């Protein structure tokens, strides 16, 4: 790895994660100043040269999403005007990803809009983790390396899980991700399925798959308000599952009353990554899995022009132990 | 409607549909020549002026998909170079739509590629029907009006359906469309769900929802080889459904052995639209629903700069009878 | 004016101003929903059709600047995808305008970046008021109509000013704007000039022009923290000006301790426009001049495809009274 | 040459040629899968990493031209999304090249359209052979290296030609190419010239240049239906040429009745390259000249950042023997 | 024709022609200022509003070509920034058109470069006359209406021509244009053909077609130095033509010694258009044909959104008398 | 520095400067042909390969500005089509820079237009010296390295200056540059300030800062007609300055009567750089400072991917002697 040829900068959303990545790559992050003018406008300055270097900008676009997004754009603009060779946005949590379709007629497609904006500023490569929908890659013309934290989460959760666990997708949309977990854990999958009964307007959650007397691992790509998970817990318990429920999700937003909703006695452990910085020192159920090893491994392959194909191989070995 | 301000041309895939649309708009389609040179290259010529006119190019990109696609591009290029005011591609069946994600690492996203190509040639507006994934709109910067044939298919199938029918989605991906049908038909939904059992590699189809002693309407966005439908029939019958099964799908590709697979004695009727031209005069189970009324109604609103919001209102009336 | 051919929407920064504009144009603003998801992401929905219509999006990108900017982009994206004929961003206060050059080496040019982003989303026309630097128009390829509130502010301030007033530019950069005021008021101009004395690092403010025993009108394009104005007051009083000082500025940001700094006994009145919504009911010195008449007059000319050349003519008449 | 820095993939049109090229460069072609879904849609997958590598996609866009074109685009899209450093399309036979102007009013310029499409997908460099019109390079913004097979064809045909041969251009358009052959062969040129006689509608072929009692070499850039060549043979014999006629053309399309038309007793040999794969084992008159040495030599220079200026020097030496 | 909806401006190259066009359209040209700063930089100002209007910029890019080109770009930039609805560049003589291919390896394609530049500034439509190569249209994405002055020149020259005249193309490249003339004049065509004799380096001009005892009309798209025409005269006389030679060319550049070279006693008349302003009051052989009727007729059709298909019909009637 | 990886070409405006730069880099400039066709069109040919090389095109766009601009574009187009790796335009004097705003309503922004045009042709990097306005960088998306000749001019002028010199900005716009000079020379700054007196139309020049009995150094970015400098001299002498005046400006255009205007007895020396080639062998007051050392130092850093941050450090040392 040619140290002098690349540099990692961090926006204000992802300082710790970027530093961790850099450390694993035996570097330090590039010094840069990200500050606010008194009126709230963002001011950015790179304190190290980027001319002719591959730049990696690490910034999750989590809340406050618009500030983090504009900050990332400003960093990219500074890199472009300063003759960076390439500008890779490492966006572990990609804000607006759930707005991948029009929420209604005459609405924007915010995720596609963000993609346009990023490309217009000269970002040349996107790295992200567990993107909400795979189709989002098609919003970009530039390469998108969409990594998954599932192996890392599996690795973290595995030791805690009782035997006979079932993997549960809390809605149809995560069925594929649940299957992924199940493959690593060699466990069966159940899905919670909400359908409308004839003649009523209420959606009834149906549990598909056998969870009877099993402990469960509910998985999701992100936890926002915790409502989906809470509903799933109710459905599982009603379906006869053992009150030993674990939750794994890549992105922990924990918005509003999320923590309260997730403080159910049946929930024994919650596993999220640090795609969004977590600071809940007193929340014992919460386990935070570091993304830096995954992202650093990806960067190592980028530097060496290698494929990401074997990125999760070491996990497989761990998995098959 | 100002007749002289717009013109409808048809590529070779959609001649009948375009003519039907034009007739409903009290027009005839624009004369144009689409032919092949001896070496197979496409040659196109517009026999009527398009200067300053809004042009509607009607062309499904069904098989042979690449020929139909290049033909559409050639028509658009001719319009652009001849000073058309706008170029709307009316693509009732949008080829490559299922390639909306990478099928594997280091694969193209063909649907996004097609979107890039269409836009690079100067197409300014897309109209399509029952797009495989709503995210595909985000592949475009230009407006995409994504219509649905569900109300029209419901209208056609309604009279044939026995009472107590259940609407069945043959996999998770069509759950939303099935709910749409169910809403119109005031019927319950069932979903066929394929999951892997622990320790095996075979996927087992589970039926979610009650079809016991019910006739069923299997719905889908498209029927290609017929395999998915055939599997669904098996699962339904095994699940106790009555052997009175109907199938409704927007796009009837009927590839390979499709017709044979769909000639199951329990299948009482198959309903598709003419998004792809159907010519099976001897296939009595097949009912073809015309898209021209829907597309003509949309065009009328485009001409009047009106919203499409009430496009399906007349169907609602029919629906509530 | 064809009412049905255009529609004015307002983002959350400029609701009152947009409503005022619409009222003057004998319209109401278009209904649209601008809300936040629980995680802070912006959700936008146009409740009225825009197909084939010229849309005017009124949104100052004042604080919180990034939220207001992304909101404007989301509205524009919704318009583009819904077949608006044109999308004019009416941005009375243009955030990031002071970042029109690199603040240091390896910094972004934020104003140029914002211009790129706006154009990438399909905005087709910009209307703004008293842009910080005229060069900013060159950041755009699309037309920029850069209006001035100076005549309106002159009209408002004129009645309050004692005789013999001098117009004062608080630094070199606003000299041209001060001359503009002076031309309308038929008054002399003074400039405050900060230069470094040989051998020292402190900048000394020199007053250029005669203010001896004169009341003064300090002008500026914007008031942020109020520091520049406060320094100018000190310099004027030291230069022998009468303690009858008026302040006129197009944009009133009033950041931080601004109000305190401007509560100097010599300051008899402060005039700003409502480019940024002002709500200081108890600040008697503050006079707010409405921009809606200016913006509505501009829109009337846009609708009639007329030049803006005579936009300020009525002010000239007032001015010559 | 750094082996690991570049990779050659072949589309389905040019497998043998690409393999030959790779062999000469002491490589093998990159493994990739190009297949069809049951409905005819193309599916592509690169089985080897391309990250950071210069990719050469070898694909003539010969018949079926649209399939080969879309395949090439799909390969390029896969490369772009997989972080290839550069994407060179090696298109020995460039389909649609004869549509370099509008065939009539309100027609496309298909060759320009293809150029737009290729560039929109991220192809960064074009290599082609004996392009129909030099102006086509101007349809591209990216570099186009337009090679010529004339020296290679001269080398192949030289040994077969009787003395006193005349080089014949079958129409005005190939006059320059005929002169090129003549320069290498040190032979005189004749041109067949079709002009309309006053008062008639038939074009009369006039032979310009002396072929009396001479054997002839008719040259062309491509042979499609063979009609042009057949007409030329007639004109030559009528003009007193010896019935010893040879034909050389870069691209052998042999469409329709081409082989029959070219089976004239006076035609002693036909020389084409393998820009289009030839498989006529029983056609003794046909000689196929390999393009791989030329293309491999060009690639060697690309790899070394060398000029192509001396690409044909070895031919000159051969030529002067 | 809605007068207020369009406006014709003229650059400094084409003032008389533009005024003539405007007069025929019962308008006057738009007032605009085109001047030079003392250092030679161009300064442009439109004295009339263009907002929402279709603008026609009439400017041949003849010598001094770069000044005329930049002037045209500056006019277009002014129109774009002032909200013109569309910007049509009417470029009767298109400079750099002969640089439609690379003159040598590592040379620009100047005509393609000019096309890129024009499009980058927002020109939306090109109108030109007798473009050097039809392929040049493919350099543009915007519509190009390439008119021909041949019918107008035929109309002008017809009365002067003796009977039995032959139309002569002075080289292969103009053969098609000569046939066009011949069709209108119902005359035979001859071509002058330069080929290299075996073993020599001199090109020998061969005359193809019968001119024996005939008066001749040499045609060309442009006359630059007059060398080509002078050579043609020599070849014709040597070939037995009567010393009654006429010359017709669309564009009269008359560079260097052109007038001297064309003052051959056999040349009885020279016909060019005013695509380039001609001012040779004492050159009796020179006849100047006005392009304004042709261009005004085209504009009339543009205004009415009509095809140009019948643009030359009145000429046909004249032609068939 | 890898010699073979880059090449410096010069347009006809900057031959000597480019050769000087190349010499300092121990190279020679690339051979290229820049000539005119008889009709004035520019013809360009690179006589050396550029494939895969970083190209530096040195060309001031001084008078004749349009010819020099189009020449630069043609060189860039040739580089792009010949596979140059990057194309840096080194434009020491950037023509049209003073047109960085609209000179009036409905005028172009010529500097922004030039920026668009340069980028449309594929220029990837701009290097220039003492740009008229820093905002111009924002007209580009590509990196702009805007160097300053102030340290070099200071170094040259320092030995000639008497003690007690004051640095004088001839108008407000150059105040920042004057402060820069003053910082290097440790001298006080004065500014000449033109303001309108109440009731008059004449602008009165006021001198701000103390020049009494001091020699003066008037500075400016460029000297065009010399009028501004001549006015400043008058104001200084009237203000009591010693008749020992020096003038330093980066760009010496010397248009029209400039030399006469600058031949004032009080002007003891004029210092300009060779950004524009100077050839006034008999003008003893004129001192020409070479830019090649600055530009070569910048190129050395570009080659080494180093920051320009320390580019002027050696000057600082000189400055502190």
PDB file of N, CA, C and O in Angstrom, chain B residues 70-116:
ATOM      1  N   UNK B  70     -33.078  -0.493 -30.225  1.00  0.00           N
ATOM      2  CA  UNK B  70     -32.308   0.339 -31.158  1.00  0.00           C
ATOM      3  C   UNK B  70     -33.257   1.055 -32.126  1.00  0.00           C
ATOM      4  O   UNK B  70     -33.042   2.214 -32.486  1.00  0.00           O
ATOM      5  N   UNK B  71     -34.319   0.391 -32.500  1.00  0.00           N
ATOM      6  CA  UNK B  71     -35.330   1.026 -33.358  1.00  0.00           C
ATOM      7  C   UNK B  71     -35.916   2.265 -32.672  1.00  0.00           C
ATOM      8  O   UNK B  71     -36.072   3.330 -33.287  1.00  0.00           O
ATOM      9  N   UNK B  72     -36.220   2.104 -31.396  1.00  0.00           N
ATOM     10  CA  UNK B  72     -36.768   3.228 -30.629  1.00  0.00           C
ATOM     11  C   UNK B  72     -35.758   4.369 -30.563  1.00  0.00           C
ATOM     12  O   UNK B  72     -36.104   5.550 -30.742  1.00  0.00           O
ATOM     13  N   UNK B  73     -34.505   4.019 -30.335  1.00  0.00           N
ATOM     14  CA  UNK B  73     -33.458   5.054 -30.284  1.00  0.00           C
ATOM     15  C   UNK B  73     -33.327   5.750 -31.636  1.00  0.00           C
ATOM     16  O   UNK B  73     -33.164   6.969 -31.709  1.00  0.00           O
ATOM     17  N   UNK B  74     -33.405   4.978 -32.693  1.00  0.00           N
ATOM     18  CA  UNK B  74     -33.266   5.561 -34.033  1.00  0.00           C
ATOM     19  C   UNK B  74     -34.433   6.497 -34.334  1.00  0.00           C
ATOM     20  O   UNK B  74     -34.249   7.575 -34.908  1.00  0.00           O
ATOM     21  N   UNK B  75     -35.627   6.093 -33.944  1.00  0.00           N
ATOM     22  CA  UNK B  75     -36.784   6.981 -34.125  1.00  0.00           C
ATOM     23  C   UNK B  75     -36.588   8.272 -33.325  1.00  0.00           C
ATOM     24  O   UNK B  75     -36.855   9.373 -33.815  1.00  0.00           O
ATOM     25  N   UNK B  76     -36.108   8.137 -32.104  1.00  0.00           N
ATOM     26  CA  UNK B  76     -35.905   9.321 -31.268  1.00  0.00           C
ATOM     27  C   UNK B  76     -34.832  10.221 -31.879  1.00  0.00           C
ATOM     28  O   UNK B  76     -34.974  11.451 -31.894  1.00  0.00           O
ATOM     29  N   UNK B  77     -33.774   9.610 -32.373  1.00  0.00           N
ATOM     30  CA  UNK B  77     -32.707  10.416 -32.981  1.00  0.00           C
ATOM     31  C   UNK B  77     -33.242  11.175 -34.195  1.00  0.00           C
ATOM     32  O   UNK B  77     -32.922  12.347 -34.395  1.00  0.00           O
ATOM     33  N   UNK B  78     -34.067  10.506 -34.974  1.00  0.00           N
ATOM     34  CA  UNK B  78     -34.665  11.178 -36.134  1.00  0.00           C
ATOM     35  C   UNK B  78     -35.541  12.351 -35.684  1.00  0.00           C
ATOM     36  O   UNK B  78     -35.510  13.431 -36.277  1.00  0.00           O
ATOM     37  N   UNK B  79     -36.295  12.154 -34.624  1.00  0.00           N
ATOM     38  CA  UNK B  79     -37.158  13.235 -34.122  1.00  0.00           C
ATOM     39  C   UNK B  79     -36.324  14.408 -33.633  1.00  0.00           C
ATOM     40  O   UNK B  79     -36.614  15.569 -33.922  1.00  0.00           O
ATOM     41  N   UNK B  80     -35.279  14.094 -32.866  1.00  0.00           N
ATOM     42  CA  UNK B  80     -34.450  15.157 -32.316  1.00  0.00           C
ATOM     43  C   UNK B  80     -33.813  15.977 -33.419  1.00  0.00           C
ATOM     44  O   UNK B  80     -33.829  17.203 -33.376  1.00  0.00           O
ATOM     45  N   UNK B  81     -33.275  15.317 -34.417  1.00  0.00           N
ATOM     46  CA  UNK B  81     -32.594  16.014 -35.498  1.00  0.00           C
ATOM     47  C   UNK B  81     -33.578  16.770 -36.388  1.00  0.00           C
ATOM     48  O   UNK B  81     -33.176  17.621 -37.174  1.00  0.00           O
ATOM     49  N   UNK B  82     -34.850  16.423 -36.275  1.00  0.00           N
ATOM     50  CA  UNK B  82     -35.873  17.082 -37.083  1.00  0.00           C
ATOM     51  C   UNK B  82     -36.676  18.088 -36.279  1.00  0.00           C
ATOM     52  O   UNK B  82     -37.777  18.455 -36.659  1.00  0.00           O
ATOM     53  N   UNK B  83     -36.098  18.532 -35.148  1.00  0.00           N
ATOM     54  CA  UNK B  83     -36.675  19.638 -34.378  1.00  0.00           C
ATOM     55  C   UNK B  83     -38.017  19.337 -33.733  1.00  0.00           C
ATOM     56  O   UNK B  83     -38.850  20.236 -33.582  1.00  0.00           O
ATOM     57  N   UNK B  84     -38.229  18.080 -33.319  1.00  0.00           N
ATOM     58  CA  UNK B  84     -39.416  17.800 -32.505  1.00  0.00           C
ATOM     59  C   UNK B  84     -39.342  18.633 -31.233  1.00  0.00           C
ATOM     60  O   UNK B  84     -38.263  18.882 -30.707  1.00  0.00           O
ATOM     61  N   UNK B  85     -40.507  19.044 -30.734  1.00  0.00           N
ATOM     62  CA  UNK B  85     -40.541  19.855 -29.520  1.00  0.00           C
ATOM     63  C   UNK B  85     -40.248  18.994 -28.300  1.00  0.00           C
ATOM     64  O   UNK B  85     -39.513  19.389 -27.401  1.00  0.00           O
ATOM     65  N   UNK B  86     -40.826  17.804 -28.260  1.00  0.00           N
ATOM     66  CA  UNK B  86     -40.559  16.878 -27.167  1.00  0.00           C
ATOM     67  C   UNK B  86     -40.679  15.470 -27.718  1.00  0.00           C
ATOM     68  O   UNK B  86     -41.306  15.257 -28.765  1.00  0.00           O
ATOM     69  N   UNK B  87     -40.048  14.525 -27.048  1.00  0.00           N
ATOM     70  CA  UNK B  87     -40.043  13.133 -27.508  1.00  0.00           C
ATOM     71  C   UNK B  87     -40.420  12.245 -26.334  1.00  0.00           C
ATOM     72  O   UNK B  87     -39.615  12.022 -25.424  1.00  0.00           O
ATOM     73  N   UNK B  88     -41.644  11.771 -26.338  1.00  0.00           N
ATOM     74  CA  UNK B  88     -42.115  10.878 -25.283  1.00  0.00           C
ATOM     75  C   UNK B  88     -42.038   9.440 -25.783  1.00  0.00           C
ATOM     76  O   UNK B  88     -42.608   9.120 -26.822  1.00  0.00           O
ATOM     77  N   UNK B  89     -41.296   8.620 -25.064  1.00  0.00           N
ATOM     78  CA  UNK B  89     -41.269   7.194 -25.398  1.00  0.00           C
ATOM     79  C   UNK B  89     -42.361   6.506 -24.610  1.00  0.00           C
ATOM     80  O   UNK B  89     -42.309   6.469 -23.372  1.00  0.00           O
ATOM     81  N   UNK B  90     -43.344   6.002 -25.303  1.00  0.00           N
ATOM     82  CA  UNK B  90     -44.400   5.211 -24.673  1.00  0.00           C
ATOM     83  C   UNK B  90     -43.990   3.747 -24.805  1.00  0.00           C
ATOM     84  O   UNK B  90     -44.032   3.190 -25.895  1.00  0.00           O
ATOM     85  N   UNK B  91     -43.532   3.177 -23.714  1.00  0.00           N
ATOM     86  CA  UNK B  91     -42.932   1.832 -23.721  1.00  0.00           C
ATOM     87  C   UNK B  91     -43.767   0.956 -22.800  1.00  0.00           C
ATOM     88  O   UNK B  91     -43.431   0.744 -21.634  1.00  0.00           O
ATOM     89  N   UNK B  92     -44.890   0.431 -23.311  1.00  0.00           N
ATOM     90  CA  UNK B  92     -45.809  -0.296 -22.423  1.00  0.00           C
ATOM     91  C   UNK B  92     -45.099  -1.442 -21.703  1.00  0.00           C
ATOM     92  O   UNK B  92     -45.252  -1.600 -20.495  1.00  0.00           O
ATOM     93  N   UNK B  93     -44.310  -2.213 -22.431  1.00  0.00           N
ATOM     94  CA  UNK B  93     -43.477  -3.226 -21.792  1.00  0.00           C
ATOM     95  C   UNK B  93     -42.043  -2.767 -21.888  1.00  0.00           C
ATOM     96  O   UNK B  93     -41.510  -2.580 -22.983  1.00  0.00           O
ATOM     97  N   UNK B  94     -41.409  -2.581 -20.745  1.00  0.00           N
ATOM     98  CA  UNK B  94     -40.061  -2.031 -20.690  1.00  0.00           C
ATOM     99  C   UNK B  94     -39.064  -3.178 -20.529  1.00  0.00           C
ATOM    100  O   UNK B  94     -38.903  -3.739 -19.435  1.00  0.00           O
ATOM    101  N   UNK B  95     -38.407  -3.542 -21.610  1.00  0.00           N
ATOM    102  CA  UNK B  95     -37.426  -4.625 -21.582  1.00  0.00           C
ATOM    103  C   UNK B  95     -36.283  -4.327 -20.623  1.00  0.00           C
ATOM    104  O   UNK B  95     -35.981  -3.176 -20.347  1.00  0.00           O
ATOM    105  N   UNK B  96     -35.639  -5.343 -20.156  1.00  0.00           N
ATOM    106  CA  UNK B  96     -34.505  -5.270 -19.220  1.00  0.00           C
ATOM    107  C   UNK B  96     -34.914  -4.747 -17.838  1.00  0.00           C
ATOM    108  O   UNK B  96     -34.045  -4.502 -16.997  1.00  0.00           O
ATOM    109  N   UNK B  97     -36.250  -4.596 -17.603  1.00  0.00           N
ATOM    110  CA  UNK B  97     -36.660  -4.044 -16.315  1.00  0.00           C
ATOM    111  C   UNK B  97     -36.297  -4.969 -15.164  1.00  0.00           C
ATOM    112  O   UNK B  97     -36.074  -4.513 -14.042  1.00  0.00           O
ATOM    113  N   UNK B  98     -36.237  -6.268 -15.429  1.00  0.00           N
ATOM    114  CA  UNK B  98     -35.881  -7.173 -14.331  1.00  0.00           C
ATOM    115  C   UNK B  98     -34.400  -7.088 -13.973  1.00  0.00           C
ATOM    116  O   UNK B  98     -33.981  -7.526 -12.925  1.00  0.00           O
ATOM    117  N   UNK B  99     -33.599  -6.500 -14.878  1.00  0.00           N
ATOM    118  CA  UNK B  99     -32.186  -6.285 -14.559  1.00  0.00           C
ATOM    119  C   UNK B  99     -32.036  -4.928 -13.887  1.00  0.00           C
ATOM    120  O   UNK B  99     -31.251  -4.089 -14.308  1.00  0.00           O
ATOM    121  N   UNK B 100     -32.804  -4.721 -12.839  1.00  0.00           N
ATOM    122  CA  UNK B 100     -32.777  -3.440 -12.129  1.00  0.00           C
ATOM    123  C   UNK B 100     -31.733  -3.419 -11.022  1.00  0.00           C
ATOM    124  O   UNK B 100     -31.531  -2.393 -10.373  1.00  0.00           O
ATOM    125  N   UNK B 101     -31.120  -4.566 -10.777  1.00  0.00           N
ATOM    126  CA  UNK B 101     -29.967  -4.625  -9.877  1.00  0.00           C
ATOM    127  C   UNK B 101     -28.902  -5.472 -10.579  1.00  0.00           C
ATOM    128  O   UNK B 101     -29.176  -6.084 -11.611  1.00  0.00           O
ATOM    129  N   UNK B 102     -27.727  -5.490 -10.019  1.00  0.00           N
ATOM    130  CA  UNK B 102     -26.703  -6.372 -10.570  1.00  0.00           C
ATOM    131  C   UNK B 102     -27.052  -7.810 -10.227  1.00  0.00           C
ATOM    132  O   UNK B 102     -27.276  -8.130  -9.054  1.00  0.00           O
ATOM    133  N   UNK B 103     -27.111  -8.672 -11.230  1.00  0.00           N
ATOM    134  CA  UNK B 103     -27.452 -10.065 -10.953  1.00  0.00           C
ATOM    135  C   UNK B 103     -26.342 -10.749 -10.167  1.00  0.00           C
ATOM    136  O   UNK B 103     -26.557 -11.767  -9.538  1.00  0.00           O
ATOM    137  N   UNK B 104     -25.168 -10.194 -10.235  1.00  0.00           N
ATOM    138  CA  UNK B 104     -24.026 -10.752  -9.522  1.00  0.00           C
ATOM    139  C   UNK B 104     -22.976  -9.655  -9.475  1.00  0.00           C
ATOM    140  O   UNK B 104     -23.152  -8.607 -10.079  1.00  0.00           O
ATOM    141  N   UNK B 105     -21.911  -9.897  -8.763  1.00  0.00           N
ATOM    142  CA  UNK B 105     -20.806  -8.943  -8.772  1.00  0.00           C
ATOM    143  C   UNK B 105     -20.295  -8.791 -10.206  1.00  0.00           C
ATOM    144  O   UNK B 105     -20.359  -9.717 -10.990  1.00  0.00           O
ATOM    145  N   UNK B 106     -19.806  -7.616 -10.543  1.00  0.00           N
ATOM    146  CA  UNK B 106     -19.247  -7.358 -11.874  1.00  0.00           C
ATOM    147  C   UNK B 106     -20.229  -7.660 -12.997  1.00  0.00           C
ATOM    148  O   UNK B 106     -19.888  -8.284 -13.998  1.00  0.00           O
ATOM    149  N   UNK B 107     -21.458  -7.244 -12.792  1.00  0.00           N
ATOM    150  CA  UNK B 107     -22.484  -7.341 -13.829  1.00  0.00           C
ATOM    151  C   UNK B 107     -22.988  -5.930 -14.102  1.00  0.00           C
ATOM    152  O   UNK B 107     -22.788  -5.030 -13.295  1.00  0.00           O
ATOM    153  N   UNK B 108     -23.609  -5.740 -15.234  1.00  0.00           N
ATOM    154  CA  UNK B 108     -24.206  -4.425 -15.500  1.00  0.00           C
ATOM    155  C   UNK B 108     -25.514  -4.292 -14.726  1.00  0.00           C
ATOM    156  O   UNK B 108     -26.035  -5.255 -14.174  1.00  0.00           O
ATOM    157  N   UNK B 109     -26.019  -3.066 -14.657  1.00  0.00           N
ATOM    158  CA  UNK B 109     -27.425  -2.867 -14.264  1.00  0.00           C
ATOM    159  C   UNK B 109     -28.108  -2.451 -15.555  1.00  0.00           C
ATOM    160  O   UNK B 109     -28.144  -1.274 -15.924  1.00  0.00           O
ATOM    161  N   UNK B 110     -28.613  -3.458 -16.271  1.00  0.00           N
ATOM    162  CA  UNK B 110     -29.048  -3.219 -17.641  1.00  0.00           C
ATOM    163  C   UNK B 110     -30.163  -2.175 -17.709  1.00  0.00           C
ATOM    164  O   UNK B 110     -30.198  -1.351 -18.622  1.00  0.00           O
ATOM    165  N   UNK B 111     -31.062  -2.172 -16.743  1.00  0.00           N
ATOM    166  CA  UNK B 111     -32.176  -1.229 -16.808  1.00  0.00           C
ATOM    167  C   UNK B 111     -31.682   0.205 -16.642  1.00  0.00           C
ATOM    168  O   UNK B 111     -32.174   1.131 -17.298  1.00  0.00           O
ATOM    169  N   UNK B 112     -30.682   0.400 -15.803  1.00  0.00           N
ATOM    170  CA  UNK B 112     -30.105   1.732 -15.627  1.00  0.00           C
ATOM    171  C   UNK B 112     -29.330   2.135 -16.885  1.00  0.00           C
ATOM    172  O   UNK B 112     -29.372   3.291 -17.317  1.00  0.00           O
ATOM    173  N   UNK B 113     -28.677   1.175 -17.483  1.00  0.00           N
ATOM    174  CA  UNK B 113     -27.955   1.418 -18.730  1.00  0.00           C
ATOM    175  C   UNK B 113     -28.921   1.841 -19.833  1.00  0.00           C
ATOM    176  O   UNK B 113     -28.658   2.799 -20.571  1.00  0.00           O
ATOM    177  N   UNK B 114     -30.037   1.163 -19.940  1.00  0.00           N
ATOM    178  CA  UNK B 114     -31.041   1.527 -20.946  1.00  0.00           C
ATOM    179  C   UNK B 114     -31.555   2.944 -20.674  1.00  0.00           C
ATOM    180  O   UNK B 114     -31.742   3.747 -21.591  1.00  0.00           O
ATOM    181  N   UNK B 115     -31.743   3.268 -19.406  1.00  0.00           N
ATOM    182  CA  UNK B 115     -32.209   4.611 -19.063  1.00  0.00           C
ATOM    183  C   UNK B 115     -31.188   5.662 -19.509  1.00  0.00           C
ATOM    184  O   UNK B 115     -31.557   6.686 -20.099  1.00  0.00           O
ATOM    185  N   UNK B 116     -29.909   5.409 -19.258  1.00  0.00           N
ATOM    186  CA  UNK B 116     -28.856   6.340 -19.693  1.00  0.00           C
ATOM    187  C   UNK B 116     -28.884   6.534 -21.196  1.00  0.00           C
ATOM    188  O   UNK B 116     -28.785   7.653 -21.707  1.00  0.00           O
TER     189      UNK B 116
END
